[in-house]
């Protein structure tokens, strides 16, 4: 079975500063990795996904993530955040016969 | 056009009542899901249907009964509501059951049981 750990429950950051949201996973099979974003009072939207190939994946809104198999990590980064990036971010993993498993989320708060 | 729509957006009811949440997707997807998000934002899958057939039924009380009249609709009926059922319920869809298919979520139904 897969599991996901998001190491930070809250991350405050100043506007235009860089940010990294950490995600580690565990699995006994090959995995597919996703980051979703949830804005207040909305459902989740896909930010980016890693399926295979290049370990650096780019997503919407200037976000990118790097798959690191040896460290079983899939950290999300953005070089310069905006107020509008304030939201809850979820890392998720799927693979084998199990459905998508979500981490507990990281609340990103961008401060003006 | 909203891709995955759920109704109602808010549902406030008393313990012991029965309620339903409806979900429709216009993406032409084969697979639909119900997720529960608790007060700490933790998301847990409840059910998954593929072409109207139940695929996943996690350890959910049998007071919860999903129904899929066609592959574009997946409704959730809850009997004898309890305080612990208070949560946000999300409907989602994906192109198919393949683990690489991303999910498309509705905006959620906030259920409050008093």
PDB file of C-alpha atoms in Angstrom:
ATOM      1  CA  UNK A   1       0.000   0.000   0.000  1.00  0.00           C
ATOM      2  CA  UNK A   2       1.064   3.558  -0.637  1.00  0.00           C
ATOM      3  CA  UNK A   3       1.266   6.393   1.837  1.00  0.00           C
ATOM      4  CA  UNK A   4       2.107  10.076   1.632  1.00  0.00           C
ATOM      5  CA  UNK A   5       3.646  12.383   4.223  1.00  0.00           C
ATOM      6  CA  UNK A   6       3.506  16.125   3.870  1.00  0.00           C
ATOM      7  CA  UNK A   7       6.030  17.335   6.365  1.00  0.00           C
ATOM      8  CA  UNK A   8       4.654  20.827   6.948  1.00  0.00           C
ATOM      9  CA  UNK A   9       1.039  21.504   7.835  1.00  0.00           C
ATOM     10  CA  UNK A  10       1.458  25.274   7.373  1.00  0.00           C
ATOM     11  CA  UNK A  11       3.965  27.334   5.412  1.00  0.00           C
ATOM     12  CA  UNK A  12       3.870  31.150   5.662  1.00  0.00           C
ATOM     13  CA  UNK A  13       5.923  33.011   3.060  1.00  0.00           C
ATOM     14  CA  UNK A  14       6.257  36.604   1.927  1.00  0.00           C
ATOM     15  CA  UNK A  15       5.032  37.644  -1.491  1.00  0.00           C
ATOM     16  CA  UNK A  16       7.645  37.234  -4.264  1.00  0.00           C
ATOM     17  CA  UNK A  17       9.745  34.891  -2.093  1.00  0.00           C
ATOM     18  CA  UNK A  18      10.456  31.300  -3.202  1.00  0.00           C
ATOM     19  CA  UNK A  19       8.649  28.400  -1.590  1.00  0.00           C
ATOM     20  CA  UNK A  20       9.093  24.639  -1.291  1.00  0.00           C
ATOM     21  CA  UNK A  21       6.343  22.324  -0.050  1.00  0.00           C
ATOM     22  CA  UNK A  22       7.683  18.941   0.963  1.00  0.00           C
ATOM     23  CA  UNK A  23       6.209  15.560   0.155  1.00  0.00           C
ATOM     24  CA  UNK A  24       7.546  12.081   0.851  1.00  0.00           C
ATOM     25  CA  UNK A  25       5.912   8.846  -0.151  1.00  0.00           C
ATOM     26  CA  UNK A  26       6.294   5.164   0.526  1.00  0.00           C
ATOM     27  CA  UNK A  27       5.374   2.368  -1.839  1.00  0.00           C
ATOM     28  CA  UNK A  28       6.442  -1.143  -2.744  1.00  0.00           C
ATOM     29  CA  UNK A  29       5.513  -0.654  -6.419  1.00  0.00           C
ATOM     30  CA  UNK A  30       6.128   1.965  -9.084  1.00  0.00           C
ATOM     31  CA  UNK A  31       4.139   5.080  -8.367  1.00  0.00           C
ATOM     32  CA  UNK A  32       2.517   7.991 -10.059  1.00  0.00           C
ATOM     33  CA  UNK A  33       2.699  11.269  -8.174  1.00  0.00           C
ATOM     34  CA  UNK A  34       0.431  14.306  -8.205  1.00  0.00           C
ATOM     35  CA  UNK A  35       0.084  17.718  -6.630  1.00  0.00           C
ATOM     36  CA  UNK A  36      -3.371  19.238  -6.283  1.00  0.00           C
ATOM     37  CA  UNK A  37      -4.356  22.719  -5.069  1.00  0.00           C
ATOM     38  CA  UNK A  38      -7.534  23.615  -3.197  1.00  0.00           C
ATOM     39  CA  UNK A  39      -8.578  27.273  -3.081  1.00  0.00           C
ATOM     40  CA  UNK A  40     -11.039  28.317  -0.339  1.00  0.00           C
ATOM     41  CA  UNK A  41     -14.513  26.833  -0.776  1.00  0.00           C
ATOM     42  CA  UNK A  42     -13.538  24.997  -3.944  1.00  0.00           C
ATOM     43  CA  UNK A  43     -12.680  21.486  -5.032  1.00  0.00           C
ATOM     44  CA  UNK A  44      -9.180  20.290  -5.806  1.00  0.00           C
ATOM     45  CA  UNK A  45      -7.468  21.143  -9.091  1.00  0.00           C
ATOM     46  CA  UNK A  46      -4.523  19.326 -10.615  1.00  0.00           C
ATOM     47  CA  UNK A  47      -1.289  21.341 -10.469  1.00  0.00           C
ATOM     48  CA  UNK A  48       1.063  18.797 -11.997  1.00  0.00           C
ATOM     49  CA  UNK A  49       1.812  15.092 -12.238  1.00  0.00           C
ATOM     50  CA  UNK A  50       4.763  12.750 -12.583  1.00  0.00           C
ATOM     51  CA  UNK A  51       4.097   9.566 -14.545  1.00  0.00           C
ATOM     52  CA  UNK A  52       7.502   8.687 -16.027  1.00  0.00           C
ATOM     53  CA  UNK A  53      10.431  10.226 -17.866  1.00  0.00           C
ATOM     54  CA  UNK A  54      12.010  13.510 -16.828  1.00  0.00           C
ATOM     55  CA  UNK A  55      12.097  13.859 -13.068  1.00  0.00           C
ATOM     56  CA  UNK A  56      11.426  17.605 -13.202  1.00  0.00           C
ATOM     57  CA  UNK A  57       7.814  18.316 -14.053  1.00  0.00           C
ATOM     58  CA  UNK A  58       6.274  21.694 -14.669  1.00  0.00           C
ATOM     59  CA  UNK A  59       2.700  22.546 -13.849  1.00  0.00           C
ATOM     60  CA  UNK A  60       0.271  25.406 -13.958  1.00  0.00           C
ATOM     61  CA  UNK A  61       0.757  28.789 -12.290  1.00  0.00           C
ATOM     62  CA  UNK A  62       4.574  28.557 -12.373  1.00  0.00           C
ATOM     63  CA  UNK A  63       4.851  25.546 -10.059  1.00  0.00           C
ATOM     64  CA  UNK A  64       7.256  22.683 -10.611  1.00  0.00           C
ATOM     65  CA  UNK A  65       8.146  19.513  -8.753  1.00  0.00           C
ATOM     66  CA  UNK A  66      11.038  17.095  -8.772  1.00  0.00           C
ATOM     67  CA  UNK A  67      10.702  13.345  -8.421  1.00  0.00           C
ATOM     68  CA  UNK A  68      13.559  11.860  -6.407  1.00  0.00           C
ATOM     69  CA  UNK A  69      13.322   8.090  -6.313  1.00  0.00           C
ATOM     70  CA  UNK A  70      16.250   7.536  -3.939  1.00  0.00           C
ATOM     71  CA  UNK A  71      14.786   9.929  -1.390  1.00  0.00           C
ATOM     72  CA  UNK A  72      11.183   8.942  -2.174  1.00  0.00           C
ATOM     73  CA  UNK A  73      10.292  12.608  -2.428  1.00  0.00           C
ATOM     74  CA  UNK A  74       8.243  14.812  -4.714  1.00  0.00           C
ATOM     75  CA  UNK A  75       8.705  18.367  -3.430  1.00  0.00           C
ATOM     76  CA  UNK A  76       6.771  21.251  -4.961  1.00  0.00           C
ATOM     77  CA  UNK A  77       8.508  24.559  -5.676  1.00  0.00           C
ATOM     78  CA  UNK A  78       7.770  28.015  -6.989  1.00  0.00           C
ATOM     79  CA  UNK A  79      10.493  30.657  -7.415  1.00  0.00           C
ATOM     80  CA  UNK A  80       8.258  33.638  -6.616  1.00  0.00           C
ATOM     81  CA  UNK A  81       4.833  33.366  -4.980  1.00  0.00           C
ATOM     82  CA  UNK A  82       1.837  35.666  -5.315  1.00  0.00           C
ATOM     83  CA  UNK A  83      -0.979  36.440  -2.903  1.00  0.00           C
ATOM     84  CA  UNK A  84      -3.251  34.399  -5.160  1.00  0.00           C
ATOM     85  CA  UNK A  85      -1.194  31.254  -4.402  1.00  0.00           C
ATOM     86  CA  UNK A  86      -2.634  31.172  -0.875  1.00  0.00           C
ATOM     87  CA  UNK A  87      -4.378  27.798  -0.736  1.00  0.00           C
ATOM     88  CA  UNK A  88      -4.161  24.240   0.554  1.00  0.00           C
ATOM     89  CA  UNK A  89      -1.789  21.972  -1.384  1.00  0.00           C
ATOM     90  CA  UNK A  90      -2.123  18.193  -1.478  1.00  0.00           C
ATOM     91  CA  UNK A  91       0.437  15.655  -2.580  1.00  0.00           C
ATOM     92  CA  UNK A  92      -1.025  12.343  -3.790  1.00  0.00           C
ATOM     93  CA  UNK A  93       0.273   8.964  -4.927  1.00  0.00           C
ATOM     94  CA  UNK A  94      -1.235   6.099  -6.880  1.00  0.00           C
ATOM     95  CA  UNK A  95       0.122   2.799  -8.106  1.00  0.00           C
ATOM     96  CA  UNK A  96      -0.503  -0.909  -8.214  1.00  0.00           C
ATOM     97  CA  UNK A  97      -4.085  -1.729  -7.407  1.00  0.00           C
ATOM     98  CA  UNK A  98      -4.692   1.035  -4.904  1.00  0.00           C
ATOM     99  CA  UNK A  99      -6.554   4.238  -5.668  1.00  0.00           C
ATOM    100  CA  UNK A 100      -5.184   7.721  -5.202  1.00  0.00           C
ATOM    101  CA  UNK A 101      -3.968   8.369  -1.650  1.00  0.00           C
ATOM    102  CA  UNK A 102      -3.686  11.965  -0.477  1.00  0.00           C
ATOM    103  CA  UNK A 103      -1.372  13.525   2.063  1.00  0.00           C
ATOM    104  CA  UNK A 104      -2.835  15.642   4.856  1.00  0.00           C
ATOM    105  CA  UNK A 105      -2.221  18.880   3.008  1.00  0.00           C
ATOM    106  CA  UNK A 106      -0.016  21.948   3.473  1.00  0.00           C
ATOM    107  CA  UNK A 107      -1.588  25.320   3.995  1.00  0.00           C
ATOM    108  CA  UNK A 108       0.423  27.934   2.045  1.00  0.00           C
ATOM    109  CA  UNK A 109      -0.172  31.470   3.297  1.00  0.00           C
ATOM    110  CA  UNK A 110       1.366  34.259   1.237  1.00  0.00           C
ATOM    111  CA  UNK A 111       1.932  37.451   3.181  1.00  0.00           C
ATOM    112  CA  UNK A 112       1.921  40.862   1.477  1.00  0.00           C
TER     113      UNK A 112
ATOM    114  CA  UNK B   1     -19.775  24.921 -18.267  1.00  0.00           C
ATOM    115  CA  UNK B   2     -19.029  23.269 -14.931  1.00  0.00           C
ATOM    116  CA  UNK B   3     -17.263  19.952 -15.500  1.00  0.00           C
ATOM    117  CA  UNK B   4     -18.233  18.245 -12.222  1.00  0.00           C
ATOM    118  CA  UNK B   5     -21.203  19.720 -10.408  1.00  0.00           C
ATOM    119  CA  UNK B   6     -22.657  18.735  -7.069  1.00  0.00           C
ATOM    120  CA  UNK B   7     -25.807  19.791  -5.308  1.00  0.00           C
ATOM    121  CA  UNK B   8     -26.497  21.083  -2.804  1.00  0.00           C
ATOM    122  CA  UNK B   9     -23.483  23.194  -1.873  1.00  0.00           C
ATOM    123  CA  UNK B  10     -24.549  23.348   1.780  1.00  0.00           C
ATOM    124  CA  UNK B  11     -26.662  20.884   3.726  1.00  0.00           C
ATOM    125  CA  UNK B  12     -27.668  21.439   7.352  1.00  0.00           C
ATOM    126  CA  UNK B  13     -29.760  18.748   8.977  1.00  0.00           C
ATOM    127  CA  UNK B  14     -30.501  17.040  12.265  1.00  0.00           C
ATOM    128  CA  UNK B  15     -29.246  13.727  13.570  1.00  0.00           C
ATOM    129  CA  UNK B  16     -31.294  10.781  12.421  1.00  0.00           C
ATOM    130  CA  UNK B  17     -32.424  12.347   9.135  1.00  0.00           C
ATOM    131  CA  UNK B  18     -31.801  10.919   5.666  1.00  0.00           C
ATOM    132  CA  UNK B  19     -30.242  13.093   2.962  1.00  0.00           C
ATOM    133  CA  UNK B  20     -28.893  12.839  -0.576  1.00  0.00           C
ATOM    134  CA  UNK B  21     -26.150  14.597  -2.515  1.00  0.00           C
ATOM    135  CA  UNK B  22     -26.200  14.593  -6.294  1.00  0.00           C
ATOM    136  CA  UNK B  23     -23.250  14.689  -8.682  1.00  0.00           C
ATOM    137  CA  UNK B  24     -23.038  15.039 -12.439  1.00  0.00           C
ATOM    138  CA  UNK B  25     -20.051  15.234 -14.784  1.00  0.00           C
ATOM    139  CA  UNK B  26     -20.095  16.393 -18.398  1.00  0.00           C
ATOM    140  CA  UNK B  27     -16.543  15.334 -19.247  1.00  0.00           C
ATOM    141  CA  UNK B  28     -17.483  11.987 -20.747  1.00  0.00           C
ATOM    142  CA  UNK B  29     -15.443  10.200 -18.063  1.00  0.00           C
ATOM    143  CA  UNK B  30     -15.990   6.549 -17.215  1.00  0.00           C
ATOM    144  CA  UNK B  31     -15.065   6.678 -13.531  1.00  0.00           C
ATOM    145  CA  UNK B  32     -16.584   8.640 -10.645  1.00  0.00           C
ATOM    146  CA  UNK B  33     -15.746   8.887  -6.971  1.00  0.00           C
ATOM    147  CA  UNK B  34     -16.921  10.155  -3.609  1.00  0.00           C
ATOM    148  CA  UNK B  35     -14.357  11.555  -1.196  1.00  0.00           C
ATOM    149  CA  UNK B  36     -14.869  12.790   2.365  1.00  0.00           C
ATOM    150  CA  UNK B  37     -12.815  15.717   3.687  1.00  0.00           C
ATOM    151  CA  UNK B  38     -12.838  16.101   7.456  1.00  0.00           C
ATOM    152  CA  UNK B  39     -12.367  19.245   9.525  1.00  0.00           C
ATOM    153  CA  UNK B  40      -8.580  18.820   9.358  1.00  0.00           C
ATOM    154  CA  UNK B  41      -8.729  18.763   5.547  1.00  0.00           C
ATOM    155  CA  UNK B  42      -7.862  15.064   5.355  1.00  0.00           C
ATOM    156  CA  UNK B  43      -9.261  13.509   2.162  1.00  0.00           C
ATOM    157  CA  UNK B  44     -10.369   9.903   2.144  1.00  0.00           C
ATOM    158  CA  UNK B  45     -11.916   7.944  -0.688  1.00  0.00           C
ATOM    159  CA  UNK B  46     -15.315   6.438   0.039  1.00  0.00           C
ATOM    160  CA  UNK B  47     -16.512   4.909  -3.233  1.00  0.00           C
ATOM    161  CA  UNK B  48     -15.546   4.586  -6.847  1.00  0.00           C
ATOM    162  CA  UNK B  49     -17.721   3.587  -9.796  1.00  0.00           C
ATOM    163  CA  UNK B  50     -16.630   2.655 -13.297  1.00  0.00           C
ATOM    164  CA  UNK B  51     -19.311   2.644 -15.994  1.00  0.00           C
ATOM    165  CA  UNK B  52     -22.022   2.423 -13.312  1.00  0.00           C
ATOM    166  CA  UNK B  53     -20.318  -0.512 -11.593  1.00  0.00           C
ATOM    167  CA  UNK B  54     -19.079  -0.275  -8.003  1.00  0.00           C
ATOM    168  CA  UNK B  55     -15.302  -0.735  -7.945  1.00  0.00           C
ATOM    169  CA  UNK B  56     -14.133   0.596  -4.599  1.00  0.00           C
ATOM    170  CA  UNK B  57     -16.057   0.527  -1.357  1.00  0.00           C
ATOM    171  CA  UNK B  58     -13.801   1.591   1.473  1.00  0.00           C
ATOM    172  CA  UNK B  59     -14.681   0.945   5.089  1.00  0.00           C
ATOM    173  CA  UNK B  60     -17.690   3.204   5.049  1.00  0.00           C
ATOM    174  CA  UNK B  61     -20.756   2.563   7.246  1.00  0.00           C
ATOM    175  CA  UNK B  62     -23.569   0.944   5.296  1.00  0.00           C
ATOM    176  CA  UNK B  63     -25.691   4.011   6.094  1.00  0.00           C
ATOM    177  CA  UNK B  64     -23.923   5.472   3.055  1.00  0.00           C
ATOM    178  CA  UNK B  65     -25.256   4.166  -0.232  1.00  0.00           C
ATOM    179  CA  UNK B  66     -24.016   5.402  -3.599  1.00  0.00           C
ATOM    180  CA  UNK B  67     -26.110   5.074  -6.740  1.00  0.00           C
ATOM    181  CA  UNK B  68     -25.020   5.522 -10.327  1.00  0.00           C
ATOM    182  CA  UNK B  69     -27.998   5.659 -12.729  1.00  0.00           C
ATOM    183  CA  UNK B  70     -25.623   6.264 -15.655  1.00  0.00           C
ATOM    184  CA  UNK B  71     -21.930   6.920 -16.029  1.00  0.00           C
ATOM    185  CA  UNK B  72     -22.411  10.696 -15.878  1.00  0.00           C
ATOM    186  CA  UNK B  73     -24.132  10.637 -12.479  1.00  0.00           C
ATOM    187  CA  UNK B  74     -23.139   9.391  -9.055  1.00  0.00           C
ATOM    188  CA  UNK B  75     -25.397  10.206  -6.127  1.00  0.00           C
ATOM    189  CA  UNK B  76     -24.774   9.619  -2.429  1.00  0.00           C
ATOM    190  CA  UNK B  77     -27.582   8.804  -0.021  1.00  0.00           C
ATOM    191  CA  UNK B  78     -26.978   8.872   3.711  1.00  0.00           C
ATOM    192  CA  UNK B  79     -29.385   7.309   6.195  1.00  0.00           C
ATOM    193  CA  UNK B  80     -29.711   8.043   9.899  1.00  0.00           C
ATOM    194  CA  UNK B  81     -27.228  10.901   9.895  1.00  0.00           C
ATOM    195  CA  UNK B  82     -24.816  11.160  12.827  1.00  0.00           C
ATOM    196  CA  UNK B  83     -22.785  14.067  14.188  1.00  0.00           C
ATOM    197  CA  UNK B  84     -19.588  12.448  12.887  1.00  0.00           C
ATOM    198  CA  UNK B  85     -20.889  12.612   9.335  1.00  0.00           C
ATOM    199  CA  UNK B  86     -20.325  16.362   9.335  1.00  0.00           C
ATOM    200  CA  UNK B  87     -17.688  17.006   6.659  1.00  0.00           C
ATOM    201  CA  UNK B  88     -17.240  18.241   3.117  1.00  0.00           C
ATOM    202  CA  UNK B  89     -18.096  15.598   0.543  1.00  0.00           C
ATOM    203  CA  UNK B  90     -16.433  15.817  -2.855  1.00  0.00           C
ATOM    204  CA  UNK B  91     -17.480  14.141  -6.037  1.00  0.00           C
ATOM    205  CA  UNK B  92     -14.754  13.556  -8.625  1.00  0.00           C
ATOM    206  CA  UNK B  93     -14.344  11.912 -11.997  1.00  0.00           C
ATOM    207  CA  UNK B  94     -11.490  10.548 -14.088  1.00  0.00           C
ATOM    208  CA  UNK B  95     -11.238   9.376 -17.668  1.00  0.00           C
ATOM    209  CA  UNK B  96     -10.863   5.767 -16.605  1.00  0.00           C
ATOM    210  CA  UNK B  97      -9.601   3.551 -13.815  1.00  0.00           C
ATOM    211  CA  UNK B  98      -5.989   3.874 -14.891  1.00  0.00           C
ATOM    212  CA  UNK B  99      -3.863   5.140 -12.048  1.00  0.00           C
ATOM    213  CA  UNK B 100      -2.373   7.801 -14.314  1.00  0.00           C
ATOM    214  CA  UNK B 101      -5.707   9.510 -14.946  1.00  0.00           C
ATOM    215  CA  UNK B 102      -5.981  12.712 -12.906  1.00  0.00           C
ATOM    216  CA  UNK B 103      -9.143  13.459 -10.969  1.00  0.00           C
ATOM    217  CA  UNK B 104     -11.508  16.344 -11.653  1.00  0.00           C
ATOM    218  CA  UNK B 105     -13.316  17.496  -8.524  1.00  0.00           C
ATOM    219  CA  UNK B 106     -16.607  19.211  -7.884  1.00  0.00           C
ATOM    220  CA  UNK B 107     -16.760  22.150  -5.482  1.00  0.00           C
ATOM    221  CA  UNK B 108     -17.951  20.038  -2.579  1.00  0.00           C
ATOM    222  CA  UNK B 109     -21.031  19.747  -0.388  1.00  0.00           C
ATOM    223  CA  UNK B 110     -20.593  20.943   3.175  1.00  0.00           C
ATOM    224  CA  UNK B 111     -22.753  18.716   5.383  1.00  0.00           C
ATOM    225  CA  UNK B 112     -23.459  19.866   8.926  1.00  0.00           C
ATOM    226  CA  UNK B 113     -25.329  17.521  11.242  1.00  0.00           C
ATOM    227  CA  UNK B 114     -26.726  19.093  14.416  1.00  0.00           C
TER     228      UNK B 114
END
